Short mmCIF file of C-alpha atoms in Angstrom, two decimals:
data_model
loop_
_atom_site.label_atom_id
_atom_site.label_comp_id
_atom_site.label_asym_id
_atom_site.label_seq_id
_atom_site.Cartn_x
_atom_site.Cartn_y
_atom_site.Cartn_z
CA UNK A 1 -22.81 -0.58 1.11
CA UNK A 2 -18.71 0.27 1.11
CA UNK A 3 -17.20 2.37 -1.47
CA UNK A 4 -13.63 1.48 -2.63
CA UNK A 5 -12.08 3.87 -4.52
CA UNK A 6 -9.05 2.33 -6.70
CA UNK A 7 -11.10 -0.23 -6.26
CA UNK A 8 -9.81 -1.34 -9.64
CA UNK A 9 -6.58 -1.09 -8.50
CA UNK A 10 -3.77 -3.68 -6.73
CA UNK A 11 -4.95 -3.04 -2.87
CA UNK A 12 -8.36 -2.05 -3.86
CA UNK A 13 -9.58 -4.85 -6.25
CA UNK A 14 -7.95 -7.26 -3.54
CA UNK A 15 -10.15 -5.72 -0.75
CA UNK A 16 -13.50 -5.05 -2.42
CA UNK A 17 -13.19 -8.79 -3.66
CA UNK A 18 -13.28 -9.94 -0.32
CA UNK A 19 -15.47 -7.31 0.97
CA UNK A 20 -18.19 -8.55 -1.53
CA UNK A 21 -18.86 -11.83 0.03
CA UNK A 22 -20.61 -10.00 2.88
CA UNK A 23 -21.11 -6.54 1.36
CA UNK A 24 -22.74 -4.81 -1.31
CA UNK A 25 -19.47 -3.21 -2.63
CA UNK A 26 -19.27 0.39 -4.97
CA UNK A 27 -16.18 0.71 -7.05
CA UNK A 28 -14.45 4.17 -7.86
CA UNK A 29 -11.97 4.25 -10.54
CA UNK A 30 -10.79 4.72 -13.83
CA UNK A 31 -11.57 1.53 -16.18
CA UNK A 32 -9.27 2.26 -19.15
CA UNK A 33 -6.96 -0.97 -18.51
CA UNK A 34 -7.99 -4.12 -19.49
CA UNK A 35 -5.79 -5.91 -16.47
CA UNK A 36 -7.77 -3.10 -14.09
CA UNK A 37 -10.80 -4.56 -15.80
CA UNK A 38 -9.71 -8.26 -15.28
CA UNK A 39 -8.50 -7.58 -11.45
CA UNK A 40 -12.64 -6.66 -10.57
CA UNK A 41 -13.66 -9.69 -12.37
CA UNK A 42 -14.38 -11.77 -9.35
CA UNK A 43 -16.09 -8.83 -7.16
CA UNK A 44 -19.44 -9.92 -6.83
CA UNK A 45 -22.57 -7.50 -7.38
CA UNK A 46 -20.40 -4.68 -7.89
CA UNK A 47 -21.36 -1.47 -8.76
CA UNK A 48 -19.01 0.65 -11.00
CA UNK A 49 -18.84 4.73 -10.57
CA UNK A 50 -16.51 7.33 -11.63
CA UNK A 51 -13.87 9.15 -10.12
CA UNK A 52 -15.61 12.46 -10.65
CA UNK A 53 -19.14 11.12 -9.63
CA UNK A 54 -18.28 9.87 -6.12
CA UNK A 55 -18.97 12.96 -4.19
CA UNK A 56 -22.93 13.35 -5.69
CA UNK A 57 -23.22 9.45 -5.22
CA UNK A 58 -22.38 9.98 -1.33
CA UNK A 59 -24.54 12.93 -1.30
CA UNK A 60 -27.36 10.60 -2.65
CA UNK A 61 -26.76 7.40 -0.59
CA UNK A 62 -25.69 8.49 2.62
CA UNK A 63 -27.63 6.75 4.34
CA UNK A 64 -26.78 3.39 2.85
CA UNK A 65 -23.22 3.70 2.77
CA UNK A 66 -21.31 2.15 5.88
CA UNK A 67 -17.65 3.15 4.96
CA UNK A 68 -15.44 4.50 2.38
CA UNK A 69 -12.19 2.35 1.95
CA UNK A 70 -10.17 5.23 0.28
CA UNK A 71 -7.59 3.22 -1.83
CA UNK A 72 -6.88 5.31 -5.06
CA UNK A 73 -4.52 7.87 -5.84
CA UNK A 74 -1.21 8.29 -7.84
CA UNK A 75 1.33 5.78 -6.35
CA UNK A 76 4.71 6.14 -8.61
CA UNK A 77 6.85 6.98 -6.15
CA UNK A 78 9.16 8.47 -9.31
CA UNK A 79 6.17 11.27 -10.17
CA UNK A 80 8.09 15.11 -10.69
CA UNK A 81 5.00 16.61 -10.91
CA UNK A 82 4.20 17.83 -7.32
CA UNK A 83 0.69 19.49 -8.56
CA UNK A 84 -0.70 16.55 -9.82
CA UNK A 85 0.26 14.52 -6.97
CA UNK A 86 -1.41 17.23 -4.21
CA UNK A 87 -4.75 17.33 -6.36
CA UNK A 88 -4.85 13.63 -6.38
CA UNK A 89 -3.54 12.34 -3.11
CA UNK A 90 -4.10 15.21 -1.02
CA UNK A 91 -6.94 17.74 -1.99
CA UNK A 92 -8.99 14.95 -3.76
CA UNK A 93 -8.59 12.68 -0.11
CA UNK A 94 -9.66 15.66 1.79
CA UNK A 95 -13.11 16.56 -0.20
CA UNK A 96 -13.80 12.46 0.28
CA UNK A 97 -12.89 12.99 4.00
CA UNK A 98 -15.00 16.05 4.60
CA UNK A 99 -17.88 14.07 2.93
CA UNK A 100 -17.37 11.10 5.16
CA UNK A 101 -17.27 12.98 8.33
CA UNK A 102 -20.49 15.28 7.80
CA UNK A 103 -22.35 11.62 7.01
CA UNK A 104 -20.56 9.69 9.91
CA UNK A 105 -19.45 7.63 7.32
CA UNK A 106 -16.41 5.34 8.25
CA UNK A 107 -13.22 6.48 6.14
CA UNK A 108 -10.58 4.09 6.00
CA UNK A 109 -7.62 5.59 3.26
CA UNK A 110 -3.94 4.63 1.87
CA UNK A 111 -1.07 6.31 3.31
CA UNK A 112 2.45 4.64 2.61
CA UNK A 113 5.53 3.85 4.20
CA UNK A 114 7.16 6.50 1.56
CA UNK A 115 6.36 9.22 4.10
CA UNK A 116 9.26 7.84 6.07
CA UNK A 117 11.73 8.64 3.70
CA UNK A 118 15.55 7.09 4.61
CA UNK A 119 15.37 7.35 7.58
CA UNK A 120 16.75 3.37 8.21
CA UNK A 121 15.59 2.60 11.77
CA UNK A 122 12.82 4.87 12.66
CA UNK A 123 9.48 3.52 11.25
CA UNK A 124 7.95 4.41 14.23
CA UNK A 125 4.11 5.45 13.91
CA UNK A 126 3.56 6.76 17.34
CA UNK A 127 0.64 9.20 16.80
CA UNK A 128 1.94 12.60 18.01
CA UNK A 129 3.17 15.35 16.38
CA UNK A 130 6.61 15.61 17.60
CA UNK A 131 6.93 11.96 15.70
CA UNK A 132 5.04 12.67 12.26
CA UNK A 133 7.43 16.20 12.20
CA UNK A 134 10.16 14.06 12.35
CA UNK A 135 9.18 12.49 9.11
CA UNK A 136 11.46 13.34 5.43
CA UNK A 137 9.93 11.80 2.75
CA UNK A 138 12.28 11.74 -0.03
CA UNK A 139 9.56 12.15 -3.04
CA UNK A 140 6.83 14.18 -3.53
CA UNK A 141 4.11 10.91 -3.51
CA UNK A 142 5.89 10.38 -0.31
CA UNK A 143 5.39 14.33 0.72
CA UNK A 144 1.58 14.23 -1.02
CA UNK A 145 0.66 10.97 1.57
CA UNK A 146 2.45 12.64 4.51
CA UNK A 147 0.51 15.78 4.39
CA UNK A 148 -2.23 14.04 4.49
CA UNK A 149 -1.49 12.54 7.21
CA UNK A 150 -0.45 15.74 9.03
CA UNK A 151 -4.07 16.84 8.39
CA UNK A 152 -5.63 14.20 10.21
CA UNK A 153 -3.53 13.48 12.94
CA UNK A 154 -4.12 17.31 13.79
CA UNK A 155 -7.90 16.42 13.70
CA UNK A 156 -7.50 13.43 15.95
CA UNK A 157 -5.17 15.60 18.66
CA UNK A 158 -7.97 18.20 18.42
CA UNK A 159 -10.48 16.58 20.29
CA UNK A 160 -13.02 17.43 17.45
CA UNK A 161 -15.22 14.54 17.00
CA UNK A 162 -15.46 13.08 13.75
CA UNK A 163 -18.00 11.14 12.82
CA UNK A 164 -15.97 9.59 10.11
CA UNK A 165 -13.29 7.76 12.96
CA UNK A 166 -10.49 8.25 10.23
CA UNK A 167 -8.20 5.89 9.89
CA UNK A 168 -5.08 5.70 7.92
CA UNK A 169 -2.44 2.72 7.00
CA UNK A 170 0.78 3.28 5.93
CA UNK A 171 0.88 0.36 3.75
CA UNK A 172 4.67 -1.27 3.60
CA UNK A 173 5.59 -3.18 0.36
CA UNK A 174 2.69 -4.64 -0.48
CA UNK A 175 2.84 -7.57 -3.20
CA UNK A 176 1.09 -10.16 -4.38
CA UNK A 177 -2.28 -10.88 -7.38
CA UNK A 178 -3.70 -7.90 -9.39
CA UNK A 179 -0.58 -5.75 -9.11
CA UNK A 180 0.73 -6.79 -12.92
CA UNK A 181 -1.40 -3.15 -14.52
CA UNK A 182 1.70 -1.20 -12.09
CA UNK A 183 4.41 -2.00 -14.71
CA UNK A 184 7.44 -0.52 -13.35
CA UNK A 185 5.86 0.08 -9.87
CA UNK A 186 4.87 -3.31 -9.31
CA UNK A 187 6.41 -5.19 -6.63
CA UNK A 188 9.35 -7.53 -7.48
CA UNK A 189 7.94 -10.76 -7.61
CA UNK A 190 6.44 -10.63 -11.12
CA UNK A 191 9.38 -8.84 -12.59
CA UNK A 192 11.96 -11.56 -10.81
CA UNK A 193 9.80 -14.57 -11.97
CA UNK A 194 9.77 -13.36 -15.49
CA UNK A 195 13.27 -12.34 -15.97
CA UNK A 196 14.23 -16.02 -14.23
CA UNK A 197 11.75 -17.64 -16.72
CA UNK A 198 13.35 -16.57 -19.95
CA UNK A 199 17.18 -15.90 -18.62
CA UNK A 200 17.81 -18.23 -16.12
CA UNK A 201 19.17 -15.62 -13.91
CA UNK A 202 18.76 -12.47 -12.11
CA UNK A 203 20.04 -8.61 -12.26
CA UNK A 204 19.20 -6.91 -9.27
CA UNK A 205 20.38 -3.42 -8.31
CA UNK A 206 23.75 -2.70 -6.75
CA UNK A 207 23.86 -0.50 -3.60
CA UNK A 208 24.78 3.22 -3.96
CA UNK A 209 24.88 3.69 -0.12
CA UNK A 210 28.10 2.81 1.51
CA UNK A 211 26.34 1.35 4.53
CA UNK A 212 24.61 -1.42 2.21
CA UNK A 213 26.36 -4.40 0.06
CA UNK A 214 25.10 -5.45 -3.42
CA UNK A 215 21.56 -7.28 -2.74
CA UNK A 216 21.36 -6.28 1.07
CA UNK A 217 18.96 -3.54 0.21
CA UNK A 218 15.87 -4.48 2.27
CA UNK A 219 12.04 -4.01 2.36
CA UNK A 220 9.76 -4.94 5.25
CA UNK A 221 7.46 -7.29 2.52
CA UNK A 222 3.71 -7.57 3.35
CA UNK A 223 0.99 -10.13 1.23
CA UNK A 224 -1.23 -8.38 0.07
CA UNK A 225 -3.97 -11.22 1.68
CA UNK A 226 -2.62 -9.70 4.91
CA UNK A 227 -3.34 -6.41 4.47
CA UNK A 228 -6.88 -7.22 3.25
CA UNK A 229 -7.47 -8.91 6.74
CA UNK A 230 -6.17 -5.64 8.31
CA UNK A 231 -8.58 -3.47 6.53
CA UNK A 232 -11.71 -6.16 7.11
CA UNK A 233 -10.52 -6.39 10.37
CA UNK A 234 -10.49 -2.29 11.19
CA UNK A 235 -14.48 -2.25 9.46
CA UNK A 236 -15.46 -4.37 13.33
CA UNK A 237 -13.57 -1.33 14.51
CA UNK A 238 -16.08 1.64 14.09
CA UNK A 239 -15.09 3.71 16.74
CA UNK A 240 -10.80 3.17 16.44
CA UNK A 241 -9.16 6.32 14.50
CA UNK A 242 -5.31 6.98 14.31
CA UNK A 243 -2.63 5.79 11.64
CA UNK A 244 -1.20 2.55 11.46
CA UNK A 245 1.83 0.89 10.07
CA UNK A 246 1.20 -2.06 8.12
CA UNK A 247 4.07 -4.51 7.79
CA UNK A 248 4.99 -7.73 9.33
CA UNK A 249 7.93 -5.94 11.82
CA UNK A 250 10.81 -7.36 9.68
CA UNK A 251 13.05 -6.34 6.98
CA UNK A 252 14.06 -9.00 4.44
CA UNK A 253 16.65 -8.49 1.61
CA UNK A 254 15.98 -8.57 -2.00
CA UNK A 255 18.85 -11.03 -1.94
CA UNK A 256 16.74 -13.28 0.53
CA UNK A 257 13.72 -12.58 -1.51
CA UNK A 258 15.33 -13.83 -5.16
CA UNK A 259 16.49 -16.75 -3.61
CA UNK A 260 12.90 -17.48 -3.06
CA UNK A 261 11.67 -16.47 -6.11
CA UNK A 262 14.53 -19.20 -7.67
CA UNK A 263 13.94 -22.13 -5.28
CA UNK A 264 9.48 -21.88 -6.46
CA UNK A 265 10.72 -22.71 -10.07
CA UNK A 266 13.55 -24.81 -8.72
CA UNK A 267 16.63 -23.01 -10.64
CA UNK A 268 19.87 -22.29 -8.57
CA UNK A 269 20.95 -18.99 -7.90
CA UNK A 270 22.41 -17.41 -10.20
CA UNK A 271 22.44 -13.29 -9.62
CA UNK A 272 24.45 -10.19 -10.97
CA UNK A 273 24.33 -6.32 -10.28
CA UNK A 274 23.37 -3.41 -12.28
CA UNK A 275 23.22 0.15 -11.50
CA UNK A 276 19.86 1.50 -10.27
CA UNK A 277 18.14 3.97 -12.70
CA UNK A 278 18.75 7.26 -11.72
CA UNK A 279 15.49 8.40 -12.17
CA UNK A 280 15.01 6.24 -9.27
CA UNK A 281 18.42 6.47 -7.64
CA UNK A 282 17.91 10.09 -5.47
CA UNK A 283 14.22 8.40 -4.05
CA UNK A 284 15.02 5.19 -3.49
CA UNK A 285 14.78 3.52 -0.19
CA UNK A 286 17.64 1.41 0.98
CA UNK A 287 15.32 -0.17 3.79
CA UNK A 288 11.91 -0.10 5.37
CA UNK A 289 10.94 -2.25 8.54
CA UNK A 290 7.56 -1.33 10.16
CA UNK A 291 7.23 -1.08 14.05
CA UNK A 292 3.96 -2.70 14.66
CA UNK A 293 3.50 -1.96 18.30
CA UNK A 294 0.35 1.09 17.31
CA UNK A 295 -1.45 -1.71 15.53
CA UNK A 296 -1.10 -4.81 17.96
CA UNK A 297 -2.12 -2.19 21.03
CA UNK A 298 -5.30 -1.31 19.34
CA UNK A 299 -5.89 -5.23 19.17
CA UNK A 300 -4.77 -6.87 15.85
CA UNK A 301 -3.79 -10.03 16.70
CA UNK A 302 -2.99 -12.18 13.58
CA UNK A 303 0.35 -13.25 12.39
CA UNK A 304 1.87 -12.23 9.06
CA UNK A 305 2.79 -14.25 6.44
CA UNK A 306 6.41 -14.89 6.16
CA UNK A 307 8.06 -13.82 2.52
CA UNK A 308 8.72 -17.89 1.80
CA UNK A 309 5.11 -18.27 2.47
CA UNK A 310 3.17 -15.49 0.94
CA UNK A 311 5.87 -15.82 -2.41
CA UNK A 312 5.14 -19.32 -3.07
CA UNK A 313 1.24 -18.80 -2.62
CA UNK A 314 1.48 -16.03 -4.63
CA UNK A 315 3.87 -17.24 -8.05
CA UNK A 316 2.12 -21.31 -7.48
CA UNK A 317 -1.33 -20.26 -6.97
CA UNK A 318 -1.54 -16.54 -9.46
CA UNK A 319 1.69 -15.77 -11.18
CA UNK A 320 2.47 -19.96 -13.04
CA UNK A 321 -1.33 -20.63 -12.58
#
C-alpha cells in the first residue's frame, strides 16, 4: 500500500495513476473540485482519506503501508500569508515525516525549484549545508519548501538513521494532464493553447530585468510523465535519501515554448508583450535550469523529454483530445 497525499492534485493524481497498476494506492486530499475529482478517475482501486485522517490511518496500517509519496501542500507561489503556508508545507510535512520514520515507512515529498529564488545560474543541489544556506527564495511558498528542506538535510548530515530514507525533489516546471484545477498557477501550455484558439495570437509577459529581452524569460520545462518515472523509479530505491533536482538540465524560453504551442495547431507566430502582474512581478523568476549531476550519480539514467516532444504529446493526446 502507498499513500499519496495531493493525490488529487497535478503531480499526485499523475503518480498514484501509475502507481496503481502495481500498487494498492491511498489518496489524501481535499475532494471539493470536480476537475480534482475527474484527475483520480483513472486510479484504479483507490482508496480515498482525508487530510486530517492520515496520521490515525498510518497509525492503523503501518504495517501495510510501503511508502508515503508526500505530494500536497499549498503551491501558489503568489500566497502573502506566511502562517498558512508554514502549517501546510512545513509543520503539516514534518508530523507526516515523524510518522514515516518511527514506522520505517519510505517518505518521498515535494520540494520546488522556488527555494532557489533568482539566483540565474546556481541551481546547484549539492547536499551540504554551505550550498542549501546559500539559497534566497524570493516567496514565502519558496521559504515554506526550503525550510523544509533545511530540516532534513540536517537529519541526513547527522548520521541519525532514519528509517523513513527521506527523500526530497525539487520539482522544476512541471506541466502537462490534470494541471487545468491550478487556474492561474497552471503551467503555460493550457493558458497559451486557449488564448491561440480563440485570438489567433499570443500576449506573453515583457521582461522587467534589464539582463532579459521580451520573451527570453526562461524555465527549465519538465513533463510531468517524466517526473512520474523519477518518483517510480526512487520506490526500487529504498535505501537512497538526499534531495534531488528534477529538471531535464536545460532552460528553454517562453518564446521557444509559444512557438511550439503555435506550430501543434499549425497557426504562425504571431506574439505581443504585456506587463507582468505585479502581484507577481517582485516573485517572479526570470530563469530556472536544474543541474542534474545529484540525480544521475545516484543512478537515474533515462532521458528527458524535450519541450517539442512532451508539448505535442501533451495538447494532441490531453489538451485537443
Amino acid at each position: 500500500m502507498i499513500i499519496v497525499t495531493g493525490g488529487a492534485g497535478f503531480i499526485g493524481s499523475n503518480i498514484a495513476q501509475e502507481l496503481s497498476k502495481k500498487y494498492r494506492v491511498v489518496i489524501c486530499d481535499k475532494l471539493n473540485d470536480p476537475i480534482k475529482k475527474k484527475n483520480i478517475a483513472p486510479v484504479k482501486g483507490k482508496k480515498i482519506i482525508k487530510i486530517n485522517e492520515i496520521f490515525s490511518f498510518v497509525e492503523k496500517n503501518k504495517k501495510k503501508i510501503s511508502a508515503v509519496i508526500h505530494m500536497g501542500a499549498i503551491s501558489a507561489t503568489d500566497e502573502t500569508n506566511l502562517e498558512l503556508l508554514l502549517n501546510n508545507n512545513y509543520l503539516y510535512s514534518l508530523k507526516l515525516f515523524n510518522i514515516c520514520n518511527k514506522y520505517n515507512i519510505k517518505f518521498i515529498y515535494a520540494s520546488s525549484a522556488a527555494t532557489y529564488g533568482n539566483s540565474f545560474d546556481y541551481y546547484d543541489d549539492e547536499n551540504s549545508f554551505d550550498n542549501f544556506l546559500k539559497l534566497k527564495p524570493i516567496n514565502y511558498y519558496g521559504l515554506s519548501k526550503h525550510l523544509f528542506d533545511l530540516h532534513i538535510l540536517s537529519l541526513i548530515k547527522s548520521g541519525e538513521k532514519l528509517g523513513s530514507n527521506p527523500v526530497g525533489l525539487k520539482f522544476f516546471n512541471v506541466y502537462g494532464p490534470n494541471e487545468l484545477h491550478k487556474g492561474f498557477m497552471m503551467s503555460p501550455i493550457p493558458k497559451f493553447l486557449k488564448e491561440i484558439q480563440m485570438t489567433k495570437k499570443l500576449k506573453l509577459f515583457k521582461s522587467h530585468h534589464k539582463k532579459f529581452a521580451d520573451g527570453k524569460q526562461s524555465r527549465d520545462f519538465i513533463y510531468i510523465k517524466d517526473c512520474v518515472k523519477v518518483v517510480i523509479w526512487l520506490l526500487k530505491k529504498r535505501k537512497l535519501t538526499g534531495i534531488y533536482n528534477v529538471g531535464t538540465g536545460k532552460s528553454r524560453t517562453f518564446y521557444d515554448l509559444a512557438k511550439t504551442v503555435f506550430k501543434n495547431v499549425n497557426i504562425k507566430p504571431n506574439i505581443n508583450y504585456v506587463p507582468t502582474p505585479n502581484r507577481i512581478r517582485n516573485g517572479y523568476q526570470y530563469y530556472t535550469k536544474a543541474k542534474m549531476n545529484n540525480l544521475r550519480k545516484a543512478g537515474y539514467k533515462k532521458d528527458f523529454l524535450t519541450i517539442e516532444q512532451g508539448v505535442k504529446d501533451y495538447i494532441k493526446n490531453y489538451l485537443v483530445k
